[in-house]
Short mmCIF file of C-alpha atoms in Angstrom, two decimals:
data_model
loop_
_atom_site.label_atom_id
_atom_site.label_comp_id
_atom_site.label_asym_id
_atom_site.label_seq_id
_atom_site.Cartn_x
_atom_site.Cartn_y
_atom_site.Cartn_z
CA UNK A 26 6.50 40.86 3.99
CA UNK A 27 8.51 43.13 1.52
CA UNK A 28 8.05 43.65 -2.22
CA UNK A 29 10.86 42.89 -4.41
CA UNK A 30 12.29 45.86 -6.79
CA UNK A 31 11.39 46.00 -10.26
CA UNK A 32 15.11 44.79 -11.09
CA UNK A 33 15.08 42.10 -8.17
CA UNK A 34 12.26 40.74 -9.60
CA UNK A 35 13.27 40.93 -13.68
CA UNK A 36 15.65 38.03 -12.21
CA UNK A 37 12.73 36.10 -10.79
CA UNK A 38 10.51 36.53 -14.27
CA UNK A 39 13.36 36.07 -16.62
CA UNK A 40 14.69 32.49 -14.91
CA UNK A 41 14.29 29.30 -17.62
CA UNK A 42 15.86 25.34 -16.32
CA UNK A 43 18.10 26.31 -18.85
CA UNK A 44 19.42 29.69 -17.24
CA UNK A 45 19.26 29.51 -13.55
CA UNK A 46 19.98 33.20 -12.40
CA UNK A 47 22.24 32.25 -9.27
CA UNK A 48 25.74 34.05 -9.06
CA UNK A 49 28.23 32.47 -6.70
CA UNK A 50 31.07 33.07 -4.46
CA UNK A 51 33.59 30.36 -4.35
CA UNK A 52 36.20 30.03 -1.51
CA UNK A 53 39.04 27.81 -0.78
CA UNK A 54 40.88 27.44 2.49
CA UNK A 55 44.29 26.09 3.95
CA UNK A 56 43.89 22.76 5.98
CA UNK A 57 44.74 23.37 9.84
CA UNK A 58 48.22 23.46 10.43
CA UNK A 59 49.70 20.04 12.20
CA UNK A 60 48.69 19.68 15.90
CA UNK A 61 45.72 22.25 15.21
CA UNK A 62 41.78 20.67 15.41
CA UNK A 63 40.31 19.50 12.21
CA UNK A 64 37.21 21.52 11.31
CA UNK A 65 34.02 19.22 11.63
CA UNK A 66 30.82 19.64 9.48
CA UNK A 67 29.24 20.51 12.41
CA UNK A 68 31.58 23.08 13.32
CA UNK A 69 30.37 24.72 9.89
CA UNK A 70 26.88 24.36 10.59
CA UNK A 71 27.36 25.95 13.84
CA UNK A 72 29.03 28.64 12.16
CA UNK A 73 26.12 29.70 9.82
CA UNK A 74 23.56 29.32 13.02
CA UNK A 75 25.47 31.73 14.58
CA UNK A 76 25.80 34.58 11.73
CA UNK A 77 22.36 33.92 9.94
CA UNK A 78 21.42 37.64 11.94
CA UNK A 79 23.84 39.35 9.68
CA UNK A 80 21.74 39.07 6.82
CA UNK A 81 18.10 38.50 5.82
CA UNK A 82 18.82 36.72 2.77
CA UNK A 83 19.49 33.85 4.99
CA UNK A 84 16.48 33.31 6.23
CA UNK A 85 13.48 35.25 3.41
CA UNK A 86 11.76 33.31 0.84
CA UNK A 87 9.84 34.12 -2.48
CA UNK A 88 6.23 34.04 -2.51
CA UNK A 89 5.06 34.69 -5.96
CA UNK A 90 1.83 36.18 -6.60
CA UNK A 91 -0.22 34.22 -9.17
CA UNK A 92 0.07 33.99 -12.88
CA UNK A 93 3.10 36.83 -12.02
CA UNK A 94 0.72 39.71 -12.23
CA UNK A 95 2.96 41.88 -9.62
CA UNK A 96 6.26 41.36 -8.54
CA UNK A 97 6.92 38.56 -5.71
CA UNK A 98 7.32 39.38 -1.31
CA UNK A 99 10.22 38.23 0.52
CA UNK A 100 8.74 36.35 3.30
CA UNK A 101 10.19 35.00 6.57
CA UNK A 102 10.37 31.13 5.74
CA UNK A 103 8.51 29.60 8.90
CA UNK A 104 9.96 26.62 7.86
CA UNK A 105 13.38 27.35 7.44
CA UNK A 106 15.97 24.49 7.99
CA UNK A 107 19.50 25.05 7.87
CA UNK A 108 20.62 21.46 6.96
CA UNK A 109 18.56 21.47 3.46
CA UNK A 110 20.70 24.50 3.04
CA UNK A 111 24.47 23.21 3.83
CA UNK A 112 25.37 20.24 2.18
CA UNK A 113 28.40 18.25 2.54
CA UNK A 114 30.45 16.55 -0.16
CA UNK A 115 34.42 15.67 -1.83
CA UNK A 116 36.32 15.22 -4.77
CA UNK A 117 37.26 11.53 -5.63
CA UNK A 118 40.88 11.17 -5.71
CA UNK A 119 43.63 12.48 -7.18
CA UNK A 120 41.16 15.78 -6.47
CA UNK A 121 42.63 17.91 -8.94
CA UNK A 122 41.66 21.23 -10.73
CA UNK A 123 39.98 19.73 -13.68
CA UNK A 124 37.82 17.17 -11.49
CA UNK A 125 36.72 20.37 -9.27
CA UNK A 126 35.76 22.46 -11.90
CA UNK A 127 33.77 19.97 -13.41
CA UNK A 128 31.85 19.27 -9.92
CA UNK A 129 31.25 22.86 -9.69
CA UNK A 130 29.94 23.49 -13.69
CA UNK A 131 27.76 20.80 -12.06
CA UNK A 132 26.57 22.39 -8.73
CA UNK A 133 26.39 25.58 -10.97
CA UNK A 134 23.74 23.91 -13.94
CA UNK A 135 21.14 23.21 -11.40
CA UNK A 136 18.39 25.56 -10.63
CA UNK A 137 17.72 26.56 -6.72
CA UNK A 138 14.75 25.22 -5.26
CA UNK A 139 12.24 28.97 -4.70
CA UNK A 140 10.23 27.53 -2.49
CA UNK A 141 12.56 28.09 0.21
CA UNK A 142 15.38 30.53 0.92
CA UNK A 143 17.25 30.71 -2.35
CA UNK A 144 21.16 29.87 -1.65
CA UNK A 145 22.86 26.21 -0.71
CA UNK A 146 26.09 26.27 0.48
CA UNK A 147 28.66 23.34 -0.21
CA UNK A 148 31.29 22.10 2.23
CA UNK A 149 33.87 20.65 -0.50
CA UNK A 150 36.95 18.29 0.80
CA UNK A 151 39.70 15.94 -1.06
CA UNK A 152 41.64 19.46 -3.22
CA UNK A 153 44.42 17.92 -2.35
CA UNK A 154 46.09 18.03 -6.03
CA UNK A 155 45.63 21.38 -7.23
CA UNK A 156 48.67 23.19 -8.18
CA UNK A 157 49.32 26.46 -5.47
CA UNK A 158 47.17 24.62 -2.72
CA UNK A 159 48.35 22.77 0.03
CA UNK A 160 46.74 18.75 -0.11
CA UNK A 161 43.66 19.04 2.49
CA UNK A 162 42.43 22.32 1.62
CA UNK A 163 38.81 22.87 1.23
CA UNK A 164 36.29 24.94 -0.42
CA UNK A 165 33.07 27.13 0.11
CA UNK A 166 30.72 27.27 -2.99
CA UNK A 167 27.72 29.01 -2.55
CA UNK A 168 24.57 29.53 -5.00
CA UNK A 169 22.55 32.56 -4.64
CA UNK A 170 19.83 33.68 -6.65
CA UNK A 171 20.07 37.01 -8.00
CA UNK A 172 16.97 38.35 -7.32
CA UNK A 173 18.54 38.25 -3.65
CA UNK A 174 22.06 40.09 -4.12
CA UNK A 175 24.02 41.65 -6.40
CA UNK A 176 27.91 41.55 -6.01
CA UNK A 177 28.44 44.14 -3.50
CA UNK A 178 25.63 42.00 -1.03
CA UNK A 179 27.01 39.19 -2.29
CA UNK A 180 30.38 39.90 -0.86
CA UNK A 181 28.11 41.24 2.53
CA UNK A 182 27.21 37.85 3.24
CA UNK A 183 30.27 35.96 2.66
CA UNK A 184 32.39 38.76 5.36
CA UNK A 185 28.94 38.09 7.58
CA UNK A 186 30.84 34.54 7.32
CA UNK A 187 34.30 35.17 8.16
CA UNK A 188 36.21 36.93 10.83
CA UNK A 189 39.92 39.08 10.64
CA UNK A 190 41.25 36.52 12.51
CA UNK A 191 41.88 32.79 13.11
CA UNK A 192 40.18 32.52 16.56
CA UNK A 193 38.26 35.57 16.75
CA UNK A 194 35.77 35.84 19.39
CA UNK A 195 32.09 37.75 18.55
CA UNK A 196 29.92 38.31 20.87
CA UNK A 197 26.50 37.42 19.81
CA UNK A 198 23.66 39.65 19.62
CA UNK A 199 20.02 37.93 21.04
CA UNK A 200 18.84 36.68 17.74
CA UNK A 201 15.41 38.39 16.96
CA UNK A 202 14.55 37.33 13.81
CA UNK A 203 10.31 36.14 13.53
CA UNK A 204 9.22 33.82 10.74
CA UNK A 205 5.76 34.62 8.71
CA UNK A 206 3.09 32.49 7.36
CA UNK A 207 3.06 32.44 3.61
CA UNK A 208 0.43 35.63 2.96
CA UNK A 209 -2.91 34.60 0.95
CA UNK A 210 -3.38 34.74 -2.84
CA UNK A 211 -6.37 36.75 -2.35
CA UNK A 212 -4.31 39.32 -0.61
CA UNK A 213 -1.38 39.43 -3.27
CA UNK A 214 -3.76 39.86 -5.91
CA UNK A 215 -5.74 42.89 -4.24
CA UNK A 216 -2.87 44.39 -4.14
CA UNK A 217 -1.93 44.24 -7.33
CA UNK A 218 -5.24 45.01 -8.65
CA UNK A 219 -4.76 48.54 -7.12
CA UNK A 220 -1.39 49.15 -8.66
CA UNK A 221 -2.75 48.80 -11.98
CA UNK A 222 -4.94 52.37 -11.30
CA UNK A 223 -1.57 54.15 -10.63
CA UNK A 224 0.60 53.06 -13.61
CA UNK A 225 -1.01 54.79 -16.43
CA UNK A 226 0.23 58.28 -14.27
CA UNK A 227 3.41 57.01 -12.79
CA UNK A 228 4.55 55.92 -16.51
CA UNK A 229 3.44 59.67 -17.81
CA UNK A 230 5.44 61.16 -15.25
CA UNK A 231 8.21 59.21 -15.44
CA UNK A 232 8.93 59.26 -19.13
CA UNK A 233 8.29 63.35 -18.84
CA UNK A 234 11.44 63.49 -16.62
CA UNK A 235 13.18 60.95 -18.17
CA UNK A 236 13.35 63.49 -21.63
CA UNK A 237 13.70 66.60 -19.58
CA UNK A 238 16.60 65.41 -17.68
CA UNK A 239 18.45 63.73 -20.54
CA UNK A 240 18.38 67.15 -22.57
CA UNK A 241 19.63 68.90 -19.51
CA UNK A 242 22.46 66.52 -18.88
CA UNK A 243 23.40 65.74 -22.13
CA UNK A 244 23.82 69.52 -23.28
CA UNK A 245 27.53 69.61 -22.95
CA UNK A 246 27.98 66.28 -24.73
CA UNK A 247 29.54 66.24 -27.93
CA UNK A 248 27.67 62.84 -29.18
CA UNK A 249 30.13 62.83 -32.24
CA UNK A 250 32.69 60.82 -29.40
CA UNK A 251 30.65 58.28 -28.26
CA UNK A 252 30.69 55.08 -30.01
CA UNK A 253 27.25 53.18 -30.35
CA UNK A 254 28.37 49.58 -29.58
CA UNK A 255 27.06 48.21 -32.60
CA UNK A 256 27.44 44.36 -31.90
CA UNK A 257 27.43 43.32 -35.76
CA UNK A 258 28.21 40.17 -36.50
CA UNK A 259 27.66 37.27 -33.42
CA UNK A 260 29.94 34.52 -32.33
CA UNK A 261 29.27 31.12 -30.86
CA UNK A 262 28.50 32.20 -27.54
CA UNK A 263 25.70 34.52 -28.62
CA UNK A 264 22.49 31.69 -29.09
CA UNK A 265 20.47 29.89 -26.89
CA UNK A 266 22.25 28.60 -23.83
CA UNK A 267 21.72 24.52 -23.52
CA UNK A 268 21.59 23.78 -19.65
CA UNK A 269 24.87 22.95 -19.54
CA UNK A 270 27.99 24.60 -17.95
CA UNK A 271 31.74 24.49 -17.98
CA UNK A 272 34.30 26.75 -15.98
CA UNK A 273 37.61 27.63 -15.24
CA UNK A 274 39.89 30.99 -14.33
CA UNK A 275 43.35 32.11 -13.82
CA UNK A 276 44.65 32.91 -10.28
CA UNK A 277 46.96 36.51 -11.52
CA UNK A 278 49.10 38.25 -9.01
CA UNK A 279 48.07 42.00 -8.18
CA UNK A 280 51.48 43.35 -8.69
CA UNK A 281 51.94 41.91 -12.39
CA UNK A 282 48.27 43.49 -13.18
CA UNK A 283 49.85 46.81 -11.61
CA UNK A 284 53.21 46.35 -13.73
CA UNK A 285 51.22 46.33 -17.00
CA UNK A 286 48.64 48.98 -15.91
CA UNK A 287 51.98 51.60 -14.82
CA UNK A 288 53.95 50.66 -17.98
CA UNK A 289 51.35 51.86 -20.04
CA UNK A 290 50.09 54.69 -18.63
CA UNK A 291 46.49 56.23 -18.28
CA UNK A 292 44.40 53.36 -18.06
CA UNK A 293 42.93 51.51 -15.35
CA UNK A 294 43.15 47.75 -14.00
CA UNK A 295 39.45 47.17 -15.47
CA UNK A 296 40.70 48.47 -18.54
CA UNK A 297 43.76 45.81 -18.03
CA UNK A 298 41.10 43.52 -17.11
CA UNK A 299 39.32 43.83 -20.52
CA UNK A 300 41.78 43.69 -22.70
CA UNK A 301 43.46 40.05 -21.29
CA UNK A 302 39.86 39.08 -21.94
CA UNK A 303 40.01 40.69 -25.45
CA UNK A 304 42.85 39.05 -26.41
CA UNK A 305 42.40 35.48 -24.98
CA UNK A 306 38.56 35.92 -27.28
CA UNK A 307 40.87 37.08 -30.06
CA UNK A 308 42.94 33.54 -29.81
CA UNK A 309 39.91 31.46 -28.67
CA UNK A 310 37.85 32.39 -32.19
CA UNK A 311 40.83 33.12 -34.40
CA UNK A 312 41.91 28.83 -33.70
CA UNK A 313 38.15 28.26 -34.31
CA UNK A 314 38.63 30.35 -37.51
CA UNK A 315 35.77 32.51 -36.19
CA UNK A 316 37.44 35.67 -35.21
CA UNK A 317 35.08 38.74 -36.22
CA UNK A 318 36.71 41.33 -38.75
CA UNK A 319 35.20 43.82 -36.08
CA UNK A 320 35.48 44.19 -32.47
CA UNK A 321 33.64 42.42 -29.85
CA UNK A 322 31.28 44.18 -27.48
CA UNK A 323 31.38 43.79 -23.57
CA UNK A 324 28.82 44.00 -21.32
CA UNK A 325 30.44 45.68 -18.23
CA UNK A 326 27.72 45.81 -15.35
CA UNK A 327 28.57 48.99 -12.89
CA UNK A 328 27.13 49.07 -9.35
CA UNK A 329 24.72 52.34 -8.97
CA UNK A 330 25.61 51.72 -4.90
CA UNK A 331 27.08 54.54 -3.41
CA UNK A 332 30.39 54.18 -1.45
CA UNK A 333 28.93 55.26 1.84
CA UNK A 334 25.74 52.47 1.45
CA UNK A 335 26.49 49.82 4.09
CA UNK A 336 23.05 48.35 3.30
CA UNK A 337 22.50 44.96 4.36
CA UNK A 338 19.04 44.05 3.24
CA UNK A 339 20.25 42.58 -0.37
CA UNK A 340 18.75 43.26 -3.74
CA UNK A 341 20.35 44.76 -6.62
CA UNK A 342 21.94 48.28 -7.06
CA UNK A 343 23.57 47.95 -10.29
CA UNK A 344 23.34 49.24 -14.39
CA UNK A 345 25.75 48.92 -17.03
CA UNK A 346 27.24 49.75 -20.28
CA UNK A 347 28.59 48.71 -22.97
CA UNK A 348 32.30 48.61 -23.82
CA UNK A 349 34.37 47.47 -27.61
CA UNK A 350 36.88 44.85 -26.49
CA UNK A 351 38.85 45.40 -29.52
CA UNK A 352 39.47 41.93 -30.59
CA UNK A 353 40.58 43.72 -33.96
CA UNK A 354 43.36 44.60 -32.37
CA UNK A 355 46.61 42.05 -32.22
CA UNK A 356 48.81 44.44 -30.31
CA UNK A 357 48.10 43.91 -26.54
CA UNK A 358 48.81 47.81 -25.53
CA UNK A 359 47.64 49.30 -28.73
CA UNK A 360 44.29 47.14 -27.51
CA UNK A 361 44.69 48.38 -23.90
CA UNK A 362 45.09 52.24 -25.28
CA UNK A 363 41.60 51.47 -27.52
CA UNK A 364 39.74 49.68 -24.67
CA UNK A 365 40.79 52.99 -22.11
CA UNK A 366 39.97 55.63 -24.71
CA UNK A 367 36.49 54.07 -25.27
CA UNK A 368 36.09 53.69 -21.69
CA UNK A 369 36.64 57.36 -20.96
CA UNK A 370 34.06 58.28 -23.40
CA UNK A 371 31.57 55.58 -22.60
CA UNK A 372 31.69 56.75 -18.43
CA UNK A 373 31.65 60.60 -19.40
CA UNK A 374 28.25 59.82 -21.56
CA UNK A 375 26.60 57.27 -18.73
CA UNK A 376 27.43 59.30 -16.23
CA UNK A 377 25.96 62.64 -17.63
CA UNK A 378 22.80 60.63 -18.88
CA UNK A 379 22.07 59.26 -15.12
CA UNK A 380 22.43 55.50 -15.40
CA UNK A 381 19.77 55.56 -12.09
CA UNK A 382 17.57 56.61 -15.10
CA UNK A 383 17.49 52.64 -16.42
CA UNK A 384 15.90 51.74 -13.11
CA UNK A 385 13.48 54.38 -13.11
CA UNK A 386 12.57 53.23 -15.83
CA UNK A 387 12.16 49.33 -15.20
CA UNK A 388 9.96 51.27 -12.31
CA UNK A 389 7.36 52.39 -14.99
CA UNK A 390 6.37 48.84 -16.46
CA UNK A 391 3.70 47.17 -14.43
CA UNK A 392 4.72 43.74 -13.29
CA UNK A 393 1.94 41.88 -15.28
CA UNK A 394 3.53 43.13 -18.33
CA UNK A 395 7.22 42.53 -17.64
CA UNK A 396 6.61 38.79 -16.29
CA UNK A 397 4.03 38.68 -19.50
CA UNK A 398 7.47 39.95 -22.09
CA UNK A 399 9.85 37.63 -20.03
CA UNK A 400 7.89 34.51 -20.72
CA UNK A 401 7.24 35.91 -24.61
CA UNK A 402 10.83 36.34 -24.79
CA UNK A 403 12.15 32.52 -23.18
CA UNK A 404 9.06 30.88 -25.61
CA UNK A 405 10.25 32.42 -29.21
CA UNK A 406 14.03 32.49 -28.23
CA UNK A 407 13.59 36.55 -29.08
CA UNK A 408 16.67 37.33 -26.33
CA UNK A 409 18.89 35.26 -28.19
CA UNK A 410 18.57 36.25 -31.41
CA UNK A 411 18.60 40.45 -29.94
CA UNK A 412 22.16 39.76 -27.59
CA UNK A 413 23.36 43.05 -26.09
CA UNK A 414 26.55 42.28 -25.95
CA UNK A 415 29.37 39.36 -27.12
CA UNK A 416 30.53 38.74 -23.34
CA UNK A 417 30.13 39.92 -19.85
CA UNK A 418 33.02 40.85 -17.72
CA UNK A 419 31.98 41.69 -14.14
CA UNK A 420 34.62 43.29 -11.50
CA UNK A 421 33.81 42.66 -7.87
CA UNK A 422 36.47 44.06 -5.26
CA UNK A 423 36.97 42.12 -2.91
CA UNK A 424 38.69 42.69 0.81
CA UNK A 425 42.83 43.50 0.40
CA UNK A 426 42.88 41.42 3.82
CA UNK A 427 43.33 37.94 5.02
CA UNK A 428 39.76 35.91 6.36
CA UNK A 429 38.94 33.07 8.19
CA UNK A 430 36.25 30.79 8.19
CA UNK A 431 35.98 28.55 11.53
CA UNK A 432 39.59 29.08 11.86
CA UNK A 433 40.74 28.19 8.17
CA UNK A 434 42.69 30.84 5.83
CA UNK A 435 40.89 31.71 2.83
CA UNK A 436 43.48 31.61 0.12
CA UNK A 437 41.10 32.01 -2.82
CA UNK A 438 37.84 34.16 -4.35
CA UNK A 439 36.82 33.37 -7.37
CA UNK A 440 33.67 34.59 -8.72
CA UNK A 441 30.54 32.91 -11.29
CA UNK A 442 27.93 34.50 -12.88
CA UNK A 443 25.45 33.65 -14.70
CA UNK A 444 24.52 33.28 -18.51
CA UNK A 445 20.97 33.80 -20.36
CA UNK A 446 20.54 33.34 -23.83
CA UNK A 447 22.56 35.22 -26.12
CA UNK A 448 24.91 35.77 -24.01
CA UNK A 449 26.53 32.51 -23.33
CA UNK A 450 30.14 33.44 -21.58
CA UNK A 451 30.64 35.35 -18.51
CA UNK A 452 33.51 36.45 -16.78
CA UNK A 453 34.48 37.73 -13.27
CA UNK A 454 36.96 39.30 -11.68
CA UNK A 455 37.31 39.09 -7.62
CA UNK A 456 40.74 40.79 -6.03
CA UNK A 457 41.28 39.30 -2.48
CA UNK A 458 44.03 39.52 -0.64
CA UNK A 459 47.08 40.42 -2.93
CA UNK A 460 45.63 38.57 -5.79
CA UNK A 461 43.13 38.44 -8.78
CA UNK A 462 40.92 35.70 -9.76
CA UNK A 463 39.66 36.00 -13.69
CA UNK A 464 36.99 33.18 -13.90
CA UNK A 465 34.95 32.17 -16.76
CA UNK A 466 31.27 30.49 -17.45
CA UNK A 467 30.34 29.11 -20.40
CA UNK A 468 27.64 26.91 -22.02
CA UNK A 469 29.03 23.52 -22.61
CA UNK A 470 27.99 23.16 -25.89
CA UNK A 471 29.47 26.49 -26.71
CA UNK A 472 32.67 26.22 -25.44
CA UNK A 473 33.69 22.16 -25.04
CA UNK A 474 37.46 23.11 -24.53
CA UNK A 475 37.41 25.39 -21.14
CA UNK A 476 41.44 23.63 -20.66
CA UNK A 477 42.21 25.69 -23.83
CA UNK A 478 40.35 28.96 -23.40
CA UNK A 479 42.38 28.61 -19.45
CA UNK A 480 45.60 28.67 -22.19
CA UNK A 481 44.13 31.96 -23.97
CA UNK A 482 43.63 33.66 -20.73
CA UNK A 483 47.50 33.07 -19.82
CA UNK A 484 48.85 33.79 -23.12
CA UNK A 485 47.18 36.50 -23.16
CA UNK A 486 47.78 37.77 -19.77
CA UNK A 487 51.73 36.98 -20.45
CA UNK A 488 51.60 38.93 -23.37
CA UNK A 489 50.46 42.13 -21.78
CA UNK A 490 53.35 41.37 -19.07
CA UNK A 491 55.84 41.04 -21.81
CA UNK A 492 54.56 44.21 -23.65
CA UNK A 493 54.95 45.90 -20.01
CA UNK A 494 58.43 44.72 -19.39
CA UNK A 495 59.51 45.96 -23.15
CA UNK A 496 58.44 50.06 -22.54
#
């Protein structure tokens, strides 16, 4: 039995039916080439049997102490069963890209069952007219709740899945893994009874060096440079979410990102990243005839992991900050220039504050009062009408290297997040392999033209090329 973090568990508390806090990796593969085996369901299954070891996401379950008054346990689901987990389905003919993303806004709607482990896996067959893919490819699409991984786990688990090569060999380790029983109510609430004697202190102590150690850092900060993010005015995407999702993304090569990013000097791909996302926001609302006089603010989440962490036990290790997108800007490099300039400043100021600091602080609120504020906040709609930001746009790195799953060539990574209210469009960005995937999730009712927002993010991303090609 282990406690979840303070952050793990804001993902737990903060979870409505109408924004299911599951992120999701999404894979597709090449068919076996002619004369090769076809890959059975079972096959799969036997594949997940055999690398459920590699992580203890797999096999942990929630067990929520009651009425929320301390944060939930992962426990060892005694009754785990793989099958309720790996599901098996395909696209109706022709099985194109619009019919695929519509199955997965779907798949992607429905809240995960917390009673058990929380991910499914789906086995999806019949892409076999989507433009770039080879007919009788399929796809990977998993749903795991947040409260179990961030993006850097998240991509832990899928390599758990995959091997460097088509008919690589592992030898097993002997499985060790023990289930528990499901630990008392009695015993969840004596222990958080005692942890309500040590907050008044820890939250003294806390916020003492929280103040110390901001003055300290922030000494040699001019704070005349930093831009507060101010969202202003809020679009269409920043109310309450309905339950209802729509996707889509654009497959970019890694070279063309590279041309634009070296033609214009100091900046970085994120920053390239942001500003294809700026301008495709800038043609989305200005059709709409809602484009904002001022800029639109990004919500850019930044992993707190460090580079040497090989951690496998899941959770989150992540902060943020906020970024302008500069949607008031027409000029695709003139917008890239802005975006890097406020990046600079934004990292200089997050970095000298501590941005471990935000968790520390999540540390100081006792779990009774946090689950308490969540369930205040879904009940009078408060987090819509307070948005942090107009967007989110999330970069994951993914491996520069081909994988295989039972044999099959993952061609694609795309990435989804996941929206709360307020926030209702999300974007993610997964490099694998030579090339970029730039996805989006939106609320249905937000956004009921995801084939024409696809446009904005091409347009805008052949803009930048064509700005490149010009210097």
């Amino acid at each position: 039995m282990k406690q979840l973090s303070p952050t793990d568990s804001l993902f737990v508390f903060n979870e409505t039916p109408s924004t299911p806090l599951h992120i999701s990796p999404l894979l597709i593969y090449e068919p076996p080439a002619k004369g090769e085996e076809p890959i059975r369901f079972k096959d799969i299954l036997k594949r997940f049997e055999e690398r459920l070891y590699k992580s203890p996401v797999f096999r942990r379950k929630l067990s929520r102490v009651p009425l929320d008054l301390d944060r939930p346990y992962w426990v060892e689901d005694e009754s785990f069963d793989l099958e309720f987990h790996v599901r098996h389905m395909a696209l109706p003919k022709p099985g194109d890209w619009r019919q695929f993303c519509i199955l997965l806004a779907r798949l992607h709607s429905r809240p995960l069952d917390l009673s058990r482990p929380p991910w499914e896996a789906y086995i999806i067959e019949g892409l076999d007219n989507i433009n770039g893919l080879p007919a009788g490819s399929f796809a990977l699409y998993m749903k795991i709740h947040h409260s179990a991984i961030d993006g850097a786990t998240g991509n832990q688990m899928i390599e758990a899945l995959h091997d460097l090569a088509p008919r690589s060999k592992e030898k097993l380790p002997v499985d060790t893994w023990q289930p528990e029983s499901e630990p008392a109510n009695v015993k969840k609430l004596g222990l958080a009874y005692m942890k309500l004697f040590k907050s008044p202190k820890q939250i003294q102590a806390i916020v003492k060096h929280a103040r110390n150690s901001r003055s300290v850092a922030t000494r040699e900060i001019d704070p005349s440079g930093i831009d507060d993010h101010d969202m202003g005015e809020r679009t269409r995407f920043n109310v309450k979410v309905s339950p209802h999702r729509v996707l889509g993304g654009l497959r970019m090569d890694l070279n063309d990102l590279k041309t634009i990013k070296n033609a214009i000097g100091n900046c970085t791909l994120n920053d390239v990243f942001l500003s294809i996302v700026g301008g495709s926001l800038r043609m989305y609302l200005e059709d709409k005839g809602e484009l904002l006089a001022t800029t639109l603010v990004v919500g850019v989440p930044m992993s707190t992991r460090d580079a040497s962490n090989s951690n496998t036990e899941g959770g989150n290790e992540v902060s943020g900050m906020r970024l302008n997108l500069r949607t008031d800007i027409e000029d695709p490099v003139e917008r890239l220039q802005a975006i890097n300039r406020d990046a600079i400043s934004s990292k200089a100021y997050a970095s000298a504050i501590g941005i471990e600091r935000l968790s520390t602080m999540i540390n100081s609120v006792p779990s009774s009062l946090m689950s308490l504020g969540m369930r205040v906040m879904a009940v009078t709609g408060l987090s819509a009408r307070t948005p942090l930001a107009h967007t989110i746009v999330t970069n994951v790195p993914g491996p520069s290297f081909p994988m295989y799953f039972c044999g099959a060539k993952a061609s694609v990574w795309i990435g989804l997040g996941c929206l709360t209210d307020g926030v209702g469009l999300f974007h993610t960005i997964n490099s694998y392999n030579g090339f970029v995937f730039l996805s989006f999730l939106c609320c249905r009712e937000m956004m009921p033209d995801p084939e024409f927002y696809h446009q904005c993010l091409n347009r805008s991303l052949e803009e930048h090329l064509s700005a490149a090609k010009e210097r």
